[in-house]
Tab-separated table of C-alpha atoms in Angstrom:
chain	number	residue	atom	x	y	z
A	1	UNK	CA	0.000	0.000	0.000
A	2	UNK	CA	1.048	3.777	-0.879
A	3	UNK	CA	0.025	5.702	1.888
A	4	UNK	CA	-1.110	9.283	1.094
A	5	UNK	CA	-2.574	8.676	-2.892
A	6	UNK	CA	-5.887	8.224	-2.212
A	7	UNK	CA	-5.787	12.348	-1.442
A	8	UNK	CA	-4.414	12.747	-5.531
A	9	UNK	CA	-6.322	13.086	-8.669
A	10	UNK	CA	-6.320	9.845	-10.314
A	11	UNK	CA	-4.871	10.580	-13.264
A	12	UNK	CA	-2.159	12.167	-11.151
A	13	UNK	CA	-1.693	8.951	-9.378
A	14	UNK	CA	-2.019	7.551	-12.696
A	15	UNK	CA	0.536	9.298	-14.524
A	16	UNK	CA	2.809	9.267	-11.170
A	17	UNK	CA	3.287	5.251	-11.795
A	18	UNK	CA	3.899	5.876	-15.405
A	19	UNK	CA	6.733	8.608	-14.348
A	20	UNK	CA	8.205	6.073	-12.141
A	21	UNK	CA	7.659	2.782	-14.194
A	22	UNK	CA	9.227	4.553	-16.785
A	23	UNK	CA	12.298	5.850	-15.110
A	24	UNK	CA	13.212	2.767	-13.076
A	25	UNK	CA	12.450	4.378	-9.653
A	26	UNK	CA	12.100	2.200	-6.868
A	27	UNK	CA	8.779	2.488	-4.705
A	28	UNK	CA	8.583	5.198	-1.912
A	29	UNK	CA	10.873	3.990	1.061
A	30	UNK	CA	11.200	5.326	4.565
A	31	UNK	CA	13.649	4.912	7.354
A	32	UNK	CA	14.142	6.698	10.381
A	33	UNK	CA	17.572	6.425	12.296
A	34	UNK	CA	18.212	8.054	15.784
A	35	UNK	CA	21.739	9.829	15.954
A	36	UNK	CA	24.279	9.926	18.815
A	37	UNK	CA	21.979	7.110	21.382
A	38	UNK	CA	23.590	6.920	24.547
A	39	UNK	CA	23.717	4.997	27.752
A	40	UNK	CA	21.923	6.734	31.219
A	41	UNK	CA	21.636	6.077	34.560
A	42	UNK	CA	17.721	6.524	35.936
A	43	UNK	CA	16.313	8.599	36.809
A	44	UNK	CA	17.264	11.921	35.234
A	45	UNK	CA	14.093	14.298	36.459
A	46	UNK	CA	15.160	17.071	34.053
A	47	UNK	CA	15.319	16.473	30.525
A	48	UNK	CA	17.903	15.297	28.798
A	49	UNK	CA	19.507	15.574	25.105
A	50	UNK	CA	18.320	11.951	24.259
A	51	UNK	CA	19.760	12.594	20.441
A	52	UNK	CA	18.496	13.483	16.849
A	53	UNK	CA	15.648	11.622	15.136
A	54	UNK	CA	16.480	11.702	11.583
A	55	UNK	CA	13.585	10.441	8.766
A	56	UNK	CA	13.994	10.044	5.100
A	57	UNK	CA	11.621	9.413	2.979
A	58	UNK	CA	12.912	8.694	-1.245
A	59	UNK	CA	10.485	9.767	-2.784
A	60	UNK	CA	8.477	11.602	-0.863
A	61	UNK	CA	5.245	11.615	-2.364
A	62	UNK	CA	2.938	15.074	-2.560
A	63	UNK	CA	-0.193	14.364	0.232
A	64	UNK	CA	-0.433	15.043	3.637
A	65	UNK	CA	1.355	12.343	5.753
A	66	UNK	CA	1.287	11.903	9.836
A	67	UNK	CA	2.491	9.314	12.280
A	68	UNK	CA	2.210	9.529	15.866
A	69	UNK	CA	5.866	9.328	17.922
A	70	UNK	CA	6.125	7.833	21.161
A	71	UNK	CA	8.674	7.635	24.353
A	72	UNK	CA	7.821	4.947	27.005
A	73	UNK	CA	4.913	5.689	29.797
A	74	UNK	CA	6.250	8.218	32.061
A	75	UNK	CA	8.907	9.967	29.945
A	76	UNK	CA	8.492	13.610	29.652
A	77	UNK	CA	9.277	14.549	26.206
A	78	UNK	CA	10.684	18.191	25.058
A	79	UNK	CA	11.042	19.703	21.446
A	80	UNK	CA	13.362	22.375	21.042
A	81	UNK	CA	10.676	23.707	17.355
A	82	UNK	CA	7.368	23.242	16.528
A	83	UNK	CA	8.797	23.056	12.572
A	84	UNK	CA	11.618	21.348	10.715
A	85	UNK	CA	12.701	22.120	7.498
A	86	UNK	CA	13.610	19.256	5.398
A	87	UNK	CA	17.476	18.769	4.675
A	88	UNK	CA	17.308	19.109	0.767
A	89	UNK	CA	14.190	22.016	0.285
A	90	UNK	CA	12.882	24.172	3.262
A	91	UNK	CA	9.581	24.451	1.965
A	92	UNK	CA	8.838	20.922	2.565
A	93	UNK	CA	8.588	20.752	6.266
A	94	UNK	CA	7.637	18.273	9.257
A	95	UNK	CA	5.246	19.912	11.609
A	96	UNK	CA	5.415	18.867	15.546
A	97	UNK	CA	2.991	18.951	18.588
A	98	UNK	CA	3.075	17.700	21.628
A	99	UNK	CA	-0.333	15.352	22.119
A	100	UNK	CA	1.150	13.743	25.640
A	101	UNK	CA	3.976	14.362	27.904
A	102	UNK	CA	5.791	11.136	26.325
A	103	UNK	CA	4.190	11.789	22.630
A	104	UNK	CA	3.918	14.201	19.945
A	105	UNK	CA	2.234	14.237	16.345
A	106	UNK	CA	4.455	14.598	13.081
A	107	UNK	CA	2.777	15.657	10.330
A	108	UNK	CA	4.164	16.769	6.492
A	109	UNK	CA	1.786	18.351	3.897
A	110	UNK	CA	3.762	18.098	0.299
A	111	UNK	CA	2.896	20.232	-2.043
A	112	UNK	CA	6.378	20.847	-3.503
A	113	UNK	CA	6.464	17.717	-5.550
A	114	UNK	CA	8.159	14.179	-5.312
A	115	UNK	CA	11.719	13.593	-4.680
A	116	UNK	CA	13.680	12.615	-1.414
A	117	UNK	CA	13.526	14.773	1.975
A	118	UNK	CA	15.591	14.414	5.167
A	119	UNK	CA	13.966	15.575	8.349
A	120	UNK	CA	16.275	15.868	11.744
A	121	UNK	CA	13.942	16.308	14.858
A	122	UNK	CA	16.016	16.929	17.961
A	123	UNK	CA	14.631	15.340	21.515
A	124	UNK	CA	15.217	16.055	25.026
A	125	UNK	CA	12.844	13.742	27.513
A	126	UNK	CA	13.183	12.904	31.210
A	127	UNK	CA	14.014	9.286	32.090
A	128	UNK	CA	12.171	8.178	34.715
A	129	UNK	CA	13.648	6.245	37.723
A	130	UNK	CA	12.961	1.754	37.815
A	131	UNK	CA	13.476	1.211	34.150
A	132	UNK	CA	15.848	-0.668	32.508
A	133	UNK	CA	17.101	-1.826	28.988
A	134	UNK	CA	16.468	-0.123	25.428
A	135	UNK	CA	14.983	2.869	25.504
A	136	UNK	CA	12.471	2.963	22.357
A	137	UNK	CA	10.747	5.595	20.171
A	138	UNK	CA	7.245	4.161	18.655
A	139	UNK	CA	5.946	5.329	15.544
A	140	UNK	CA	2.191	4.854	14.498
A	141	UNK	CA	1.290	5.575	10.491
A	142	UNK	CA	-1.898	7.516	10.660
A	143	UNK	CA	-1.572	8.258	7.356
A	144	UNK	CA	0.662	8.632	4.105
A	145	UNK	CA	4.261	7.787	4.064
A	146	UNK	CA	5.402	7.846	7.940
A	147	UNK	CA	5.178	3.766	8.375
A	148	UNK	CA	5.077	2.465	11.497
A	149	UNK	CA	8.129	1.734	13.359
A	150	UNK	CA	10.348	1.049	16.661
A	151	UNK	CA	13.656	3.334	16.962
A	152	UNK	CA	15.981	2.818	19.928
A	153	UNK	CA	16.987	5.930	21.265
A	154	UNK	CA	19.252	4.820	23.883
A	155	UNK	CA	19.714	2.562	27.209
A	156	UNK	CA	19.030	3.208	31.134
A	157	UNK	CA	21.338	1.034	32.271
A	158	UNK	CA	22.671	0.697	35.942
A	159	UNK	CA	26.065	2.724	36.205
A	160	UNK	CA	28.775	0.137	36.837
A	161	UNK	CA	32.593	1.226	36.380
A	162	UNK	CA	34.832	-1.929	35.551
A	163	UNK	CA	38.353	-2.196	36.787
A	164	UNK	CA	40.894	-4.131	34.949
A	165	UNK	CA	44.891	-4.758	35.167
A	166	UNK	CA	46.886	-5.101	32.262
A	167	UNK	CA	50.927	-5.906	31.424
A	168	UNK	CA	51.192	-7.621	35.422
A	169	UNK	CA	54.601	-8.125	36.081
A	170	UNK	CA	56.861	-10.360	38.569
A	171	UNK	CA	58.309	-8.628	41.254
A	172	UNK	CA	62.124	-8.137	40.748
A	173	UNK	CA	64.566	-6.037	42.702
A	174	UNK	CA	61.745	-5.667	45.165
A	175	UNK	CA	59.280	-3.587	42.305
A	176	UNK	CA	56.969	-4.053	39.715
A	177	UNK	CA	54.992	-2.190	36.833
A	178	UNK	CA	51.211	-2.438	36.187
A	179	UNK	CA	48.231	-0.952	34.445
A	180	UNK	CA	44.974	-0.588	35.635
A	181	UNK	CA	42.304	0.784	33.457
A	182	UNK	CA	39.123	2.509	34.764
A	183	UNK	CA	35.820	2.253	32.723
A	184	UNK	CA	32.454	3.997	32.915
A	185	UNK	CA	29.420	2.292	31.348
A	186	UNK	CA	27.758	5.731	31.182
A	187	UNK	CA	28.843	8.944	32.318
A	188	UNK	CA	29.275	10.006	35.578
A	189	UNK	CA	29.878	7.338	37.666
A	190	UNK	CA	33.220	8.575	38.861
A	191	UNK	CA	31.846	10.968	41.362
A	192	UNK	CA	34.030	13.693	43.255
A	193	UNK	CA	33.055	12.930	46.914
A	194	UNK	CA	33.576	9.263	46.575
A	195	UNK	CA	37.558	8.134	45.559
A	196	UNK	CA	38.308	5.025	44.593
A	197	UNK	CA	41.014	2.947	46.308
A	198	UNK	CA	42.928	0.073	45.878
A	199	UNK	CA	44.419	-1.448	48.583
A	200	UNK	CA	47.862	-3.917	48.693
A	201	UNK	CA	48.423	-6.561	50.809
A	202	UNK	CA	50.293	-6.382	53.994
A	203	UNK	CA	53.972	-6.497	52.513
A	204	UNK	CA	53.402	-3.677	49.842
A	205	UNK	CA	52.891	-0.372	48.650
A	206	UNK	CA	52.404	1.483	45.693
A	207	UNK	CA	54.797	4.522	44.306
A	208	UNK	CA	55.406	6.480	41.467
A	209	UNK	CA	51.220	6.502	39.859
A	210	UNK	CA	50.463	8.494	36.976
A	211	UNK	CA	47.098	8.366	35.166
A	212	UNK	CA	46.109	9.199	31.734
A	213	UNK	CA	42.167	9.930	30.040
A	214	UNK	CA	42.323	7.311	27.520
A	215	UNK	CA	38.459	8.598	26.020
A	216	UNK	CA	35.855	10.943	27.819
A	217	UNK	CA	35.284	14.092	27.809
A	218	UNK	CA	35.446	16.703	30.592
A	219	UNK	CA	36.783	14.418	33.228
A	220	UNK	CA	39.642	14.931	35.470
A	221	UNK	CA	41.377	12.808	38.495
A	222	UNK	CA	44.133	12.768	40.491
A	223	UNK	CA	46.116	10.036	42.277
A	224	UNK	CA	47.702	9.565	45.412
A	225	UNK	CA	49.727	7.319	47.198
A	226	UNK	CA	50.037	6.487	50.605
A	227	UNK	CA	51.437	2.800	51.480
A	228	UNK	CA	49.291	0.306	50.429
A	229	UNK	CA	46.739	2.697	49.358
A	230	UNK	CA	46.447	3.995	45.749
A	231	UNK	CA	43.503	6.374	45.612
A	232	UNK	CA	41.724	8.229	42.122
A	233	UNK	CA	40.339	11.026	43.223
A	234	UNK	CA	37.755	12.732	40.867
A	235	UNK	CA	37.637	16.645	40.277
A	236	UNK	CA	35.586	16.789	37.441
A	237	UNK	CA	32.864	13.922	36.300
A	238	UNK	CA	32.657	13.156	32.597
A	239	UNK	CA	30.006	14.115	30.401
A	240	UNK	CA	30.531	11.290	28.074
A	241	UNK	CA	31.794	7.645	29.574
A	242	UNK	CA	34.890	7.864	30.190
A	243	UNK	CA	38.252	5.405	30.262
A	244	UNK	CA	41.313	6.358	32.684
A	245	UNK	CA	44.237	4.513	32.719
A	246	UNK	CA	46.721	4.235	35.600
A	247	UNK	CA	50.372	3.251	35.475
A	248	UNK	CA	51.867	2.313	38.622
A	249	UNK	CA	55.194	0.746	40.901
A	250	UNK	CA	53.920	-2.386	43.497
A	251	UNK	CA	57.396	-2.277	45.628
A	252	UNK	CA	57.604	-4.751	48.103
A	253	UNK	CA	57.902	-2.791	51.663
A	254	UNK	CA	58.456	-5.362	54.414
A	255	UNK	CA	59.841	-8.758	53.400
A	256	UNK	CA	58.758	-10.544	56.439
A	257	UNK	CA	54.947	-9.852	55.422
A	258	UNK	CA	55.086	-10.319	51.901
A	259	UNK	CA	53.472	-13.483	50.780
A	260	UNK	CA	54.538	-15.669	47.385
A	261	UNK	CA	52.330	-15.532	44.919
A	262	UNK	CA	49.428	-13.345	43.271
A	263	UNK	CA	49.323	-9.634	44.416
A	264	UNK	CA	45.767	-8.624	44.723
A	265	UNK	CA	44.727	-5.110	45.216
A	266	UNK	CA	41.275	-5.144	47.153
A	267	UNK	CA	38.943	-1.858	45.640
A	268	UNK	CA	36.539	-0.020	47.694
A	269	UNK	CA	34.852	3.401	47.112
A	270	UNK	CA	32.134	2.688	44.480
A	271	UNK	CA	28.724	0.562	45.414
A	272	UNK	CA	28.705	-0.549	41.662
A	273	UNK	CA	32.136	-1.849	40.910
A	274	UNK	CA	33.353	-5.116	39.403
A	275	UNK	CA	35.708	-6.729	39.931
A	276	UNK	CA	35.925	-6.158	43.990
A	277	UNK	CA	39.825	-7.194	44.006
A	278	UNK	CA	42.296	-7.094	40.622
A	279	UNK	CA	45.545	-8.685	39.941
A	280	UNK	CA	48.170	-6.134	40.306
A	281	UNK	CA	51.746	-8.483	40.136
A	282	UNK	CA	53.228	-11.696	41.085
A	283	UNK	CA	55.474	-12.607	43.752
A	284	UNK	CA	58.023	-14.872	44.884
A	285	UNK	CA	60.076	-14.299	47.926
A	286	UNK	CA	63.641	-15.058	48.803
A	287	UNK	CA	64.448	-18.648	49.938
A	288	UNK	CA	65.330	-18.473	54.153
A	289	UNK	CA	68.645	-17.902	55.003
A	290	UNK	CA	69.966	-21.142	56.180
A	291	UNK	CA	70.280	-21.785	60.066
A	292	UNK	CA	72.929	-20.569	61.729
A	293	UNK	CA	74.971	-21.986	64.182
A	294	UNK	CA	74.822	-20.835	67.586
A	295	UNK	CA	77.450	-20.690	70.168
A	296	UNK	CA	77.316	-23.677	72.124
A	297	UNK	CA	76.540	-23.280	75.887
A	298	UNK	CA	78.626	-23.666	78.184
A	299	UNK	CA	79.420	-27.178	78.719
A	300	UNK	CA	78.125	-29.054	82.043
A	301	UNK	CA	79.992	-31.464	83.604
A	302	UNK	CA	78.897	-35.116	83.326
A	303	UNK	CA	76.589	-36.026	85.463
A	304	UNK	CA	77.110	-40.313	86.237
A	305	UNK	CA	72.849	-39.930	86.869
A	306	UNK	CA	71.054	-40.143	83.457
A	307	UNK	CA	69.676	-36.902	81.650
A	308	UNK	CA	66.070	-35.592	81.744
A	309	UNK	CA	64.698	-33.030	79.669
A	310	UNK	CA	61.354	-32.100	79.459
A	311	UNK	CA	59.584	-29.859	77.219
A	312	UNK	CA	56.213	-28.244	77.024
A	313	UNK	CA	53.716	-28.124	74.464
A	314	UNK	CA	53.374	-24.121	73.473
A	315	UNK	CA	56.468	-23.466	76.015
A	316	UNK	CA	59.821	-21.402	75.386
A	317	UNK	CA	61.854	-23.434	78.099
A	318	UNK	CA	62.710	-26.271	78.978
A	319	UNK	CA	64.739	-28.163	81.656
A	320	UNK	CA	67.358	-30.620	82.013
A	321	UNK	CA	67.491	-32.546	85.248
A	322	UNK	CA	65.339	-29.367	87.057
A	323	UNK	CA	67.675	-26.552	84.830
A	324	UNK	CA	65.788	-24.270	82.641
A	325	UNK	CA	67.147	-23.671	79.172
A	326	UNK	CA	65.721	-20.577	76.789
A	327	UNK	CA	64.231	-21.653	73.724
A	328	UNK	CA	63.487	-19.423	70.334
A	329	UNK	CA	61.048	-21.823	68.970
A	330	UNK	CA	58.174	-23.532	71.087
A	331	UNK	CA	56.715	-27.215	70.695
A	332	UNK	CA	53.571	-27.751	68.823
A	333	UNK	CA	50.774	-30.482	68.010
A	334	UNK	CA	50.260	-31.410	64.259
A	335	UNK	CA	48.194	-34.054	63.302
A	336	UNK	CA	48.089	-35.554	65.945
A	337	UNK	CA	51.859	-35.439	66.784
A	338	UNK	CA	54.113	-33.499	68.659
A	339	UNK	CA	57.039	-31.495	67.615
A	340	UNK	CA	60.099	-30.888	68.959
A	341	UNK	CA	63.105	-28.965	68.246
A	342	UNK	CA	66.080	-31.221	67.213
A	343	UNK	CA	68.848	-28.747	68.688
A	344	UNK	CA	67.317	-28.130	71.985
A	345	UNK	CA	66.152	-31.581	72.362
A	346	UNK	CA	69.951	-32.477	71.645
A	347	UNK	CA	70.984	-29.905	73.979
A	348	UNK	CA	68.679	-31.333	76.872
A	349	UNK	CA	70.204	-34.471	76.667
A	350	UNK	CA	73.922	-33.483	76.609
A	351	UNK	CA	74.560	-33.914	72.617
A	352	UNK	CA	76.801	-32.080	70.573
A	353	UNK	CA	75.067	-30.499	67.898
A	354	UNK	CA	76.942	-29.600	64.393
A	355	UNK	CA	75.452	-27.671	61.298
A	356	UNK	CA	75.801	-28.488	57.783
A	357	UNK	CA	74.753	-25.245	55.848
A	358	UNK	CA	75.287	-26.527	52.450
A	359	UNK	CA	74.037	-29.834	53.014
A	360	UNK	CA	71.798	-28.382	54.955
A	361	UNK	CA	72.252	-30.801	57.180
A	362	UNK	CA	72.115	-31.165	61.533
A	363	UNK	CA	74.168	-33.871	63.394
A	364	UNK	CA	73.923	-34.976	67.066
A	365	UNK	CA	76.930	-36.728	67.989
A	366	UNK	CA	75.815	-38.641	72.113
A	367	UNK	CA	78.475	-41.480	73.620
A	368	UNK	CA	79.642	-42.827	70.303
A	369	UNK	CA	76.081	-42.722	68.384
A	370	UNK	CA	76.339	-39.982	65.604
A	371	UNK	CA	72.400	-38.975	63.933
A	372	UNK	CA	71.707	-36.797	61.050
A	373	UNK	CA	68.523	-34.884	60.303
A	374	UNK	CA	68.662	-33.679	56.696
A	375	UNK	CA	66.337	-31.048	55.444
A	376	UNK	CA	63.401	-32.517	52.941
A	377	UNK	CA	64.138	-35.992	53.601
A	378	UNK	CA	62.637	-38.761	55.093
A	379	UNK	CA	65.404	-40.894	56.497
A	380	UNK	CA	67.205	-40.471	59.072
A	381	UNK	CA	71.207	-41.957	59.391
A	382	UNK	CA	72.288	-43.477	62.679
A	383	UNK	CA	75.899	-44.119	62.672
A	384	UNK	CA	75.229	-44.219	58.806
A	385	UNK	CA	72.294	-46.093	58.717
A	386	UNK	CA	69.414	-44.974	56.907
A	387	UNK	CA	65.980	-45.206	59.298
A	388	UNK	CA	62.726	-43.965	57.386
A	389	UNK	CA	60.290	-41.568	58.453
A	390	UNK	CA	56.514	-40.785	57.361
A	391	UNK	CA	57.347	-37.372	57.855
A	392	UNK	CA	59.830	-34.544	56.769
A	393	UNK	CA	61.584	-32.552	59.001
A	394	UNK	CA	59.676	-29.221	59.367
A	395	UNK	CA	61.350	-26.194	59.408
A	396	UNK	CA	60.499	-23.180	61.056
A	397	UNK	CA	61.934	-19.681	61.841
A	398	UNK	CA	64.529	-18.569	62.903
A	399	UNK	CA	65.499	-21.894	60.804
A	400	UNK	CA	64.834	-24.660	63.406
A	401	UNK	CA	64.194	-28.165	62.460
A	402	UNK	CA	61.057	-29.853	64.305
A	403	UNK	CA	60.310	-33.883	64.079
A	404	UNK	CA	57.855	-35.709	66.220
A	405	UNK	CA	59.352	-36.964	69.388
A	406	UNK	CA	59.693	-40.429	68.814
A	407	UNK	CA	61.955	-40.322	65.833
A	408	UNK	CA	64.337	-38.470	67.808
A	409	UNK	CA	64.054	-41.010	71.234
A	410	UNK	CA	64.267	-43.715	69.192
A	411	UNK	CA	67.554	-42.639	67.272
A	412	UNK	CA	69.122	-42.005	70.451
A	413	UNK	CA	68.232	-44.551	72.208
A	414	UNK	CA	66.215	-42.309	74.694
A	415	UNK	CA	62.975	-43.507	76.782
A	416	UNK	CA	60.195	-40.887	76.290
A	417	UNK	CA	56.557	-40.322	78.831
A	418	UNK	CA	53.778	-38.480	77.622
A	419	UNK	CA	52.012	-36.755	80.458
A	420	UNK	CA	48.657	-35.604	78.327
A	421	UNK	CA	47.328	-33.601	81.237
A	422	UNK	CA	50.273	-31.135	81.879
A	423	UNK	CA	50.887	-31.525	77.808
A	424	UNK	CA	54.366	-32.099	78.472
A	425	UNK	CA	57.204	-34.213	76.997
A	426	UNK	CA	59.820	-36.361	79.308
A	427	UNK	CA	62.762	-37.835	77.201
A	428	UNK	CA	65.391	-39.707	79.444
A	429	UNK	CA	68.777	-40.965	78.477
């Protein structure tokens, strides 16, 4: 159907179809086309610049021709004319009126003669607050060549800013570079009272940030440092959706806390955010430094009685025969087992105690029976002979080596009580 021809003459409809027959021309076709749609964030109670409707009709035919155009219930829809001249001949305009707050009436009356017209109709509307998705422009043909149609016009959208880490790197000479790129889904979202900051892990801190507006218009931040706190600070939102890119240093800032492994910076400062922590470098730290020897205590004489010592789960002493010895490390339960320290354990019961560093490797050396504890294995060597174990030695700052009690009674030949009320160990030799 050819909407509008029932208003012409008929032998100008008829000689219209012989004009176009005869020059090849296509029937009339119209499309409409909203300019520059955008993403909001509900509700916006004063109207917005939603974008430009643009319609072309080729040909337009000569008639009157009407359509009604729609926003969604409870827009509130402004026109900046009442008239718009078409692109190619001012004379042929589109008339507008507002019928409703969220529609208004387009009419053309053509009297100029056929050919193709653009029309650009500018709209501003409200967006109310609760809706979501598409936001769509309805057109209903009441008559002639505006067809009926649905034109998106934008999206409300909730406002989400997404956080992302790019070119991670692994930690060497105690720093690292990264870059972290901030992202609006609409405009905005960045707000000036509310920074956002990522935080380190005990262990690090951030230095030397600089930032950078990858796309955006109008917006402006500023970083700041301060330990393991990086903090964008927003002095002027974006009009448009903007992307900000931040190059930064992790440095590592206390060894002792630092943990191997991923670096994760934890982000806080936005209610809409994803994700809520972001890969920032990797880490590995430093192997131990090896035990050290200590200076042997003073010797005791030899007693002809046998030695006690007895140690205390949790306790940094212990005693041989009623003397109390310090202790840097305490004794612990694991599993079901309990832990002692090989040196003071060989101290309590009158051992000499060597270190192997680059073996990594203890020896107790008691009346003619020599036993090594080596570091990651399971066997133990008495006077050279290998005795298994289900366990490895454990090692634990400042670099002590721990094995369950019995392994060490048994390899010196020592007679062990387990007092489970006072939690304490008694190994006799």
């Amino acid at each position: 159907m050819l909407y509008g021809w029932s208003r012409l003459p008929a032998v100008a409809v008829v000689g219209l179809l012989i004009m176009l027959l005869a020059s090849g021309t296509a029937f009339a076709a119209t499309t409409y086309e909203f300019i520059s749609t955008q993403n909001w964030i509900p509700p916006k109670s004063a109207a917005v610049e939603l974008g430009k409707l643009k319609i072309e009709i080729d040909p337009l035919l000569e008639g009157e021709h009407e359509a009604l155009f729609e926003l969604p219930r409870r827009y509130v829809i402004e026109l900046p004319a009442t008239v718009f001249p078409s692109l190619e001949d001012s004379d042929v305009r589109l008339s507008c009126e507002l019928t409703r707050a969220n529609e208004f009436r387009g009419s053309i009356s053509n009297t100029v003669g056929t050919g193709k017209y653009t029309f650009i109709v500018p709209i501003r509307s409200t967006i109310p607050s609760g809706v979501r998705g598409d936001i769509e422009l309805t057109v209903t043909s009441l008559r002639g060549q505006l067809l009926d149609s649905i034109v998106v016009v934008g999206a409300a959208l909730p406002g989400e800013v997404t956080i992302e880490s790019s070119r991670v790197g692994t930690v060497k000479d105690g720093k690292s570079t990264v870059e972290i790129t901030f992202t609006e889904n609409t405009a905005g979202l960045l707000l000036r009272n509310s920074p956002v900051k990522l935080t380190l892990p005990e262990g690090f801190g951030w230095a030397n940030a600089k930032g950078t507006l990858v796309s955006g218009e109008d917006y402006r931040a500023r970083l700041a440092t301060d330990g393991r706190t990086l903090e964008l600070r927003t002095e002027r939102e974006s009009t448009r959706r903007a992307t900000f890119r931040v190059e930064a240093e992790v440095r590592v800032t206390d060894a002792g806390k630092a943990e191997s492994g991923e670096v994760r910076a934890g982000i806080s400062g936005l209610d809409r955010v994803s994700p809520n922590t972001i890969l920032v470098a990797r880490y590995t730290a430093p192997a131990p430094e090896p035990p050290q020897p200590e200076p042997k205590p003073e010797p005791t004489p030899e007693l002809a009685v046998p030695r006690t010592a007895v140690f205390t789960i949790g306790g940094a002493s212990y005693t041989t025969n009623g003397a109390t010895g310090a202790m840097d490390v305490v004794p612990y339960l694991k599993d079901g087992r309990t832990y002692l320290p090989l040196r003071y354990v060989g101290y309590g019961l009158g051992a000499e105690v060597a270190w192997d560093g680059q073996a990594q490797r203890a020896t107790l050396t008691k009346d003619g029976k020599t036993v090594q504890v080596t570091v990651g294995s399971k066997s133990l060597l008495v006077n050279g002979r290998a005795v298994p174990m289900d366990v490895v030695p454990e090692v634990v700052p400042p670099g002590r080596i721990m094995l369950p009690y019995r392994f060490i009674a048994e390899a010196l030949d020592a007679r062990v009580d387990w007092d489970p009320a006072t939690r304490t160990v008694t190994i006799t030799r």
